[in-house]
Every structure is written in C-alpha cells, then in structure tokens.
PDB file of C-alpha atoms in Angstrom:
ATOM      1  CA  MET A   1      10.909   2.279   9.566  1.00  0.00           C
ATOM      2  CA  ILE A   2       7.679   2.176   7.564  1.00  0.00           C
ATOM      3  CA  TYR A   3       9.225   4.604   5.096  1.00  0.00           C
ATOM      4  CA  GLU A   4      12.362   2.455   4.835  1.00  0.00           C
ATOM      5  CA  PHE A   5      10.376  -0.689   4.099  1.00  0.00           C
ATOM      6  CA  LEU A   6       8.271   1.154   1.500  1.00  0.00           C
ATOM      7  CA  TYR A   7      11.418   2.551  -0.093  1.00  0.00           C
ATOM      8  CA  ASP A   8      12.670  -1.027  -0.403  1.00  0.00           C
ATOM      9  CA  VAL A   9       9.357  -1.985  -2.049  1.00  0.00           C
ATOM     10  CA  TYR A  10       9.764   0.722  -4.688  1.00  0.00           C
ATOM     11  CA  GLU A  11      13.236  -0.590  -5.467  1.00  0.00           C
ATOM     12  CA  MET A  12      11.791  -4.109  -5.785  1.00  0.00           C
ATOM     13  CA  ILE A  13       9.095  -2.799  -8.134  1.00  0.00           C
ATOM     14  CA  GLU A  14      11.758  -1.536 -10.525  1.00  0.00           C
ATOM     15  CA  VAL A  15      13.495  -4.922 -10.497  1.00  0.00           C
ATOM     16  CA  ASP A  16      10.228  -6.846 -10.866  1.00  0.00           C
ATOM     17  CA  ARG A  17       8.642  -4.585 -13.510  1.00  0.00           C
ATOM     18  CA  PRO A  18       9.541  -6.718 -16.574  1.00  0.00           C
ATOM     19  CA  TYR A  19       8.729  -9.959 -14.766  1.00  0.00           C
ATOM     20  CA  LEU A  20       5.358  -8.792 -13.403  1.00  0.00           C
ATOM     21  CA  ASN A  21       4.107  -6.979 -16.500  1.00  0.00           C
ATOM     22  CA  VAL A  22       1.082  -9.314 -16.555  1.00  0.00           C
ATOM     23  CA  LEU A  23      -0.056  -7.768 -13.254  1.00  0.00           C
ATOM     24  CA  GLN A  24       0.595  -4.165 -14.274  1.00  0.00           C
ATOM     25  CA  ASP A  25      -2.604  -2.189 -14.681  1.00  0.00           C
ATOM     26  CA  GLU A  26      -2.712   1.613 -14.653  1.00  0.00           C
ATOM     27  CA  LYS A  27      -6.132   1.583 -12.963  1.00  0.00           C
ATOM     28  CA  THR A  28      -5.597  -0.993 -10.226  1.00  0.00           C
ATOM     29  CA  THR A  29      -1.820  -0.854  -9.714  1.00  0.00           C
ATOM     30  CA  PRO A  30      -0.706   2.606 -10.832  1.00  0.00           C
ATOM     31  CA  LEU A  31       2.323   2.561  -8.509  1.00  0.00           C
ATOM     32  CA  GLY A  32       3.555  -0.842  -9.671  1.00  0.00           C
ATOM     33  CA  VAL A  33       3.641  -4.397  -8.326  1.00  0.00           C
ATOM     34  CA  PHE A  34       6.267  -6.320  -6.385  1.00  0.00           C
ATOM     35  CA  ASP A  35       6.672  -9.955  -5.471  1.00  0.00           C
ATOM     36  CA  HIS A  36       7.940 -10.753  -1.969  1.00  0.00           C
ATOM     37  CA  GLY A  37       8.676 -14.244  -3.257  1.00  0.00           C
ATOM     38  CA  PHE A  38       7.722 -15.760   0.099  1.00  0.00           C
ATOM     39  CA  THR A  39      11.163 -14.635   1.276  1.00  0.00           C
ATOM     40  CA  SER A  40      11.174 -14.049   5.017  1.00  0.00           C
ATOM     41  CA  LYS A  41      12.667 -10.552   5.130  1.00  0.00           C
ATOM     42  CA  TRP A  42      10.198  -9.254   2.546  1.00  0.00           C
ATOM     43  CA  GLU A  43       7.243 -11.154   3.997  1.00  0.00           C
ATOM     44  CA  TRP A  44       7.892  -9.505   7.358  1.00  0.00           C
ATOM     45  CA  SER A  45       8.269  -6.010   5.915  1.00  0.00           C
ATOM     46  CA  THR A  46       5.185  -6.625   3.752  1.00  0.00           C
ATOM     47  CA  SER A  47       3.188  -7.465   6.882  1.00  0.00           C
ATOM     48  CA  ILE A  48       4.214  -4.135   8.425  1.00  0.00           C
ATOM     49  CA  LEU A  49       3.370  -2.147   5.310  1.00  0.00           C
ATOM     50  CA  LYS A  50       0.037  -3.912   4.872  1.00  0.00           C
ATOM     51  CA  GLU A  51      -0.956  -3.240   8.487  1.00  0.00           C
ATOM     52  CA  ALA A  52       0.096   0.413   8.157  1.00  0.00           C
ATOM     53  CA  GLY A  53      -2.049   0.787   5.022  1.00  0.00           C
ATOM     54  CA  ALA A  54       0.880   1.482   2.685  1.00  0.00           C
ATOM     55  CA  ILE A  55       0.330  -1.552   0.418  1.00  0.00           C
ATOM     56  CA  ILE A  56      -2.436  -3.938  -0.592  1.00  0.00           C
ATOM     57  CA  PRO A  57      -2.341  -7.443  -2.057  1.00  0.00           C
ATOM     58  CA  VAL A  58      -2.709  -8.011  -5.789  1.00  0.00           C
ATOM     59  CA  VAL A  59      -4.581 -11.112  -6.811  1.00  0.00           C
ATOM     60  CA  PRO A  60      -3.180 -12.721  -9.969  1.00  0.00           C
ATOM     61  CA  PRO A  61      -5.686 -12.867 -12.843  1.00  0.00           C
ATOM     62  CA  HIS A  62      -6.047 -16.657 -12.729  1.00  0.00           C
ATOM     63  CA  LEU A  63      -7.148 -16.420  -9.071  1.00  0.00           C
ATOM     64  CA  ALA A  64      -9.171 -13.251  -9.513  1.00  0.00           C
ATOM     65  CA  ALA A  65     -11.305 -15.046 -12.098  1.00  0.00           C
ATOM     66  CA  ASN A  66     -12.227 -17.618  -9.467  1.00  0.00           C
ATOM     67  CA  ARG A  67     -15.443 -16.335  -7.880  1.00  0.00           C
ATOM     68  CA  ASP A  68     -15.054 -18.539  -4.808  1.00  0.00           C
ATOM     69  CA  ASP A  69     -14.160 -16.013  -2.085  1.00  0.00           C
ATOM     70  CA  ALA A  70     -13.349 -18.769   0.415  1.00  0.00           C
ATOM     71  CA  TRP A  71     -10.702 -20.127  -1.965  1.00  0.00           C
ATOM     72  CA  ARG A  72      -9.129 -16.687  -2.412  1.00  0.00           C
ATOM     73  CA  ARG A  73      -8.915 -16.177   1.365  1.00  0.00           C
ATOM     74  CA  ILE A  74      -6.794 -19.290   1.860  1.00  0.00           C
ATOM     75  CA  ILE A  75      -4.437 -18.599  -1.041  1.00  0.00           C
ATOM     76  CA  ALA A  76      -1.634 -16.297   0.049  1.00  0.00           C
ATOM     77  CA  THR A  77      -0.353 -13.982  -2.643  1.00  0.00           C
ATOM     78  CA  PRO A  78       3.227 -12.760  -2.810  1.00  0.00           C
ATOM     79  CA  PHE A  79       2.136  -9.845  -5.017  1.00  0.00           C
ATOM     80  CA  TYR A  80       1.456  -6.394  -3.574  1.00  0.00           C
ATOM     81  CA  THR A  81       1.090  -2.848  -4.781  1.00  0.00           C
ATOM     82  CA  PRO A  82       1.708   0.395  -2.911  1.00  0.00           C
ATOM     83  CA  VAL A  83      -1.287   2.598  -2.251  1.00  0.00           C
ATOM     84  CA  MET A  84       0.877   5.530  -1.237  1.00  0.00           C
ATOM     85  CA  THR A  85       3.874   7.250  -2.679  1.00  0.00           C
ATOM     86  CA  LEU A  86       7.057   7.758  -0.687  1.00  0.00           C
ATOM     87  CA  GLU A  87       6.117  11.418  -0.293  1.00  0.00           C
ATOM     88  CA  ALA A  88       2.711  10.484   1.116  1.00  0.00           C
ATOM     89  CA  CYS A  89       4.344   7.942   3.424  1.00  0.00           C
ATOM     90  CA  GLN A  90       6.748  10.566   4.718  1.00  0.00           C
ATOM     91  CA  ALA A  91       3.835  12.911   5.434  1.00  0.00           C
ATOM     92  CA  THR A  92       1.596  10.266   7.052  1.00  0.00           C
ATOM     93  CA  ASP A  93       1.145  10.155  10.804  1.00  0.00           C
ATOM     94  CA  PHE A  94       1.964   6.604  11.896  1.00  0.00           C
ATOM     95  CA  SER A  95       1.975   7.474  15.606  1.00  0.00           C
ATOM     96  CA  ALA A  96      -0.742   4.850  16.246  1.00  0.00           C
ATOM     97  CA  PHE A  97       1.985   2.273  15.593  1.00  0.00           C
ATOM     98  CA  GLU A  98       4.567   3.793  17.946  1.00  0.00           C
ATOM     99  CA  THR A  99       4.716   1.096  20.600  1.00  0.00           C
ATOM    100  CA  PHE A 100       7.788  -0.691  21.884  1.00  0.00           C
ATOM    101  CA  ASP A 101       6.433  -4.034  20.673  1.00  0.00           C
ATOM    102  CA  ASN A 102       6.001  -2.611  17.146  1.00  0.00           C
ATOM    103  CA  TYR A 103       9.498  -1.172  17.359  1.00  0.00           C
ATOM    104  CA  CYS A 104      10.807  -4.636  18.245  1.00  0.00           C
ATOM    105  CA  TYR A 105       8.811  -6.175  15.394  1.00  0.00           C
ATOM    106  CA  ALA A 106      10.164  -3.609  12.929  1.00  0.00           C
ATOM    107  CA  MET A 107      13.734  -3.979  14.178  1.00  0.00           C
ATOM    108  CA  PHE A 108      13.490  -7.775  14.064  1.00  0.00           C
ATOM    109  CA  THR A 109      12.382  -7.326  10.455  1.00  0.00           C
ATOM    110  CA  LEU A 110      15.204  -4.887   9.728  1.00  0.00           C
ATOM    111  CA  ASP A 111      17.653  -7.368  11.245  1.00  0.00           C
ATOM    112  CA  GLN A 112      16.855  -9.691   8.336  1.00  0.00           C
ATOM    113  CA  HIS A 113      18.096  -6.941   6.005  1.00  0.00           C
ATOM    114  CA  VAL A 114      21.482  -6.662   7.726  1.00  0.00           C
ATOM    115  CA  ASP A 115      24.498  -8.077   5.948  1.00  0.00           C
ATOM    116  CA  GLY A 116      27.273  -8.586   8.481  1.00  0.00           C
ATOM    117  CA  ASP A 117      27.453  -5.321  10.394  1.00  0.00           C
ATOM    118  CA  HIS A 118      25.797  -3.155   7.753  1.00  0.00           C
ATOM    119  CA  PRO A 119      22.088  -2.641   7.013  1.00  0.00           C
ATOM    120  CA  SER A 120      21.234  -3.043   3.340  1.00  0.00           C
ATOM    121  CA  PHE A 121      18.769  -0.150   3.195  1.00  0.00           C
ATOM    122  CA  GLY A 122      19.430   2.460   0.562  1.00  0.00           C
ATOM    123  CA  SER A 123      16.999   5.248   1.404  1.00  0.00           C
ATOM    124  CA  PRO A 124      18.593   8.694   1.498  1.00  0.00           C
ATOM    125  CA  ARG A 125      16.626   9.247   4.731  1.00  0.00           C
ATOM    126  CA  PHE A 126      17.937   6.170   6.560  1.00  0.00           C
ATOM    127  CA  LEU A 127      21.020   7.813   8.037  1.00  0.00           C
ATOM    128  CA  ASP A 128      19.243  10.789   9.626  1.00  0.00           C
ATOM    129  CA  ALA A 129      15.760   9.349  10.198  1.00  0.00           C
ATOM    130  CA  VAL A 130      16.757   5.957  11.611  1.00  0.00           C
ATOM    131  CA  ALA A 131      20.455   5.272  12.190  1.00  0.00           C
ATOM    132  CA  ALA A 132      21.349   8.554  13.909  1.00  0.00           C
ATOM    133  CA  ARG A 133      18.347   8.237  16.249  1.00  0.00           C
ATOM    134  CA  ASP A 134      18.801   4.670  17.453  1.00  0.00           C
ATOM    135  CA  ASP A 135      21.645   3.335  19.567  1.00  0.00           C
ATOM    136  CA  ILE A 136      21.508   0.023  17.701  1.00  0.00           C
ATOM    137  CA  PHE A 137      23.435   1.828  14.973  1.00  0.00           C
ATOM    138  CA  GLU A 138      26.736   3.623  15.074  1.00  0.00           C
ATOM    139  CA  VAL A 139      27.440   6.360  12.546  1.00  0.00           C
ATOM    140  CA  ASP A 140      31.082   7.278  12.050  1.00  0.00           C
ATOM    141  CA  ALA A 141      32.583  10.582  10.893  1.00  0.00           C
ATOM    142  CA  PHE A 142      32.268   9.449   7.273  1.00  0.00           C
ATOM    143  CA  SER A 143      28.524   8.722   7.659  1.00  0.00           C
ATOM    144  CA  ARG A 144      29.085   4.974   7.492  1.00  0.00           C
ATOM    145  CA  VAL A 145      26.504   3.023   9.452  1.00  0.00           C
ATOM    146  CA  THR A 146      27.463   0.039  11.562  1.00  0.00           C
ATOM    147  CA  TYR A 147      24.891  -2.265  13.100  1.00  0.00           C
ATOM    148  CA  LYS A 148      25.627  -3.123  16.714  1.00  0.00           C
ATOM    149  CA  ARG A 149      24.376  -6.693  17.105  1.00  0.00           C
ATOM    150  CA  ASP A 150      25.044  -6.809  20.866  1.00  0.00           C
ATOM    151  CA  ARG A 151      22.885  -3.738  21.418  1.00  0.00           C
ATOM    152  CA  PHE A 152      20.204  -5.167  19.125  1.00  0.00           C
ATOM    153  CA  ASN A 153      20.137  -8.399  21.140  1.00  0.00           C
ATOM    154  CA  GLU A 154      19.994  -6.504  24.427  1.00  0.00           C
ATOM    155  CA  LYS A 155      17.359  -3.996  23.372  1.00  0.00           C
ATOM    156  CA  VAL A 156      15.151  -5.896  20.915  1.00  0.00           C
ATOM    157  CA  MET A 157      15.617  -9.611  21.370  1.00  0.00           C
ATOM    158  CA  THR A 158      15.170  -9.459  25.136  1.00  0.00           C
ATOM    159  CA  ARG A 159      11.674  -8.069  24.608  1.00  0.00           C
ATOM    160  CA  TRP A 160      11.074 -10.240  21.521  1.00  0.00           C
ATOM    161  CA  ASP A 161      11.584 -13.389  23.574  1.00  0.00           C
ATOM    162  CA  GLU A 162       9.003 -12.150  26.113  1.00  0.00           C
ATOM    163  CA  MET A 163       6.345 -11.097  23.610  1.00  0.00           C
ATOM    164  CA  GLN A 164       3.169 -13.184  23.760  1.00  0.00           C
ATOM    165  CA  ILE A 165       1.872 -11.834  20.457  1.00  0.00           C
ATOM    166  CA  ARG A 166       4.345 -10.998  17.725  1.00  0.00           C
ATOM    167  CA  ALA A 167       2.339  -8.781  15.450  1.00  0.00           C
ATOM    168  CA  PHE A 168       2.672  -5.268  14.080  1.00  0.00           C
ATOM    169  CA  GLN A 169      -0.549  -3.493  14.977  1.00  0.00           C
ATOM    170  CA  ALA A 170      -1.948  -0.142  15.965  1.00  0.00           C
ATOM    171  CA  GLY A 171      -1.623   0.398  19.684  1.00  0.00           C
TER     172      GLY A 171
END
C-alpha cells in the first residue's frame, strides 16, 4: 500500500506543479512538491508515507524565514516532497510496518479513495500487488476490480473499532 500511496503522490505532483512552482527547488525538492490540501484522504496517506520515510514536509518560504522553531512546530504544512522514487519504494523493505493494525490503518485510508465499489488508484501494480492478494477486492475475468464493502467492514472496521491507538508505526 505504501507504493500505491506514493504513486498517488507522484500523480498529485504533476497536477500541482504549476501551482506550487514557488516551492520547487532542484536542491531541496528534486522530486517535486504536492499539497494534500488538508483533505482527509490525502492527509491520511501522507501520514503513512511520512512514517515510512517516503516523504518529508516542505516548509513554505514565508514560514522558513521565521527563525522561531516553536512556531514552525505548531504550524502544520500541507506541502510535502518525496525522498524516494517509485523504483526505490518498490525495492524498499517495509516489513517493519507489516502489522495487522497498520494494515487496518492503510485500508481505512484506502477506503477514502474508493468511489462506489471501485478504488480510484491508478498504479499499474495495484491489480497484482494489492487487489489480487486481498479478499476485500474481487477481480473479474476482465481485470476489473470491485471493492467488497461488507468484507472491508468485517475484516478492517471490526479491528478499527477496537484499536486503542490509531497510528501507522513500525511494529
């Protein structure tokens, strides 16, 4: 799922490129910048990617100029930049994050990206790397993916409701 969320980030970077040109810097953000816009589905996936070390926050210039570190800590930024390519992400060992609680966190996040019965992810890897391996999805003979909400509720939300701490973290 980390790869899928990072893939989504790279698509957002292409959309945001003209808008965020003020934050583009070949030295500090060579892979581009995206804005999660304080939108829930992208805030959640950003939290996963940040914890996994795939992205870092970008401080806008008007805040970066402020030398007061305490002020910068309380200001949340919606701007992030990848620190790894998709190829590096694919090759990275994220097994430290392979816990059932992290799975539930990631699937809860993915659920926000589902439109009706169909996930909105566009990665060429999604079908084989995620959908075909998880019984929350059904893949038909034409490689169309359907999201099974009942199975999601049974498998993920049952645990989600029990979780004391809802955080994506190394296990």
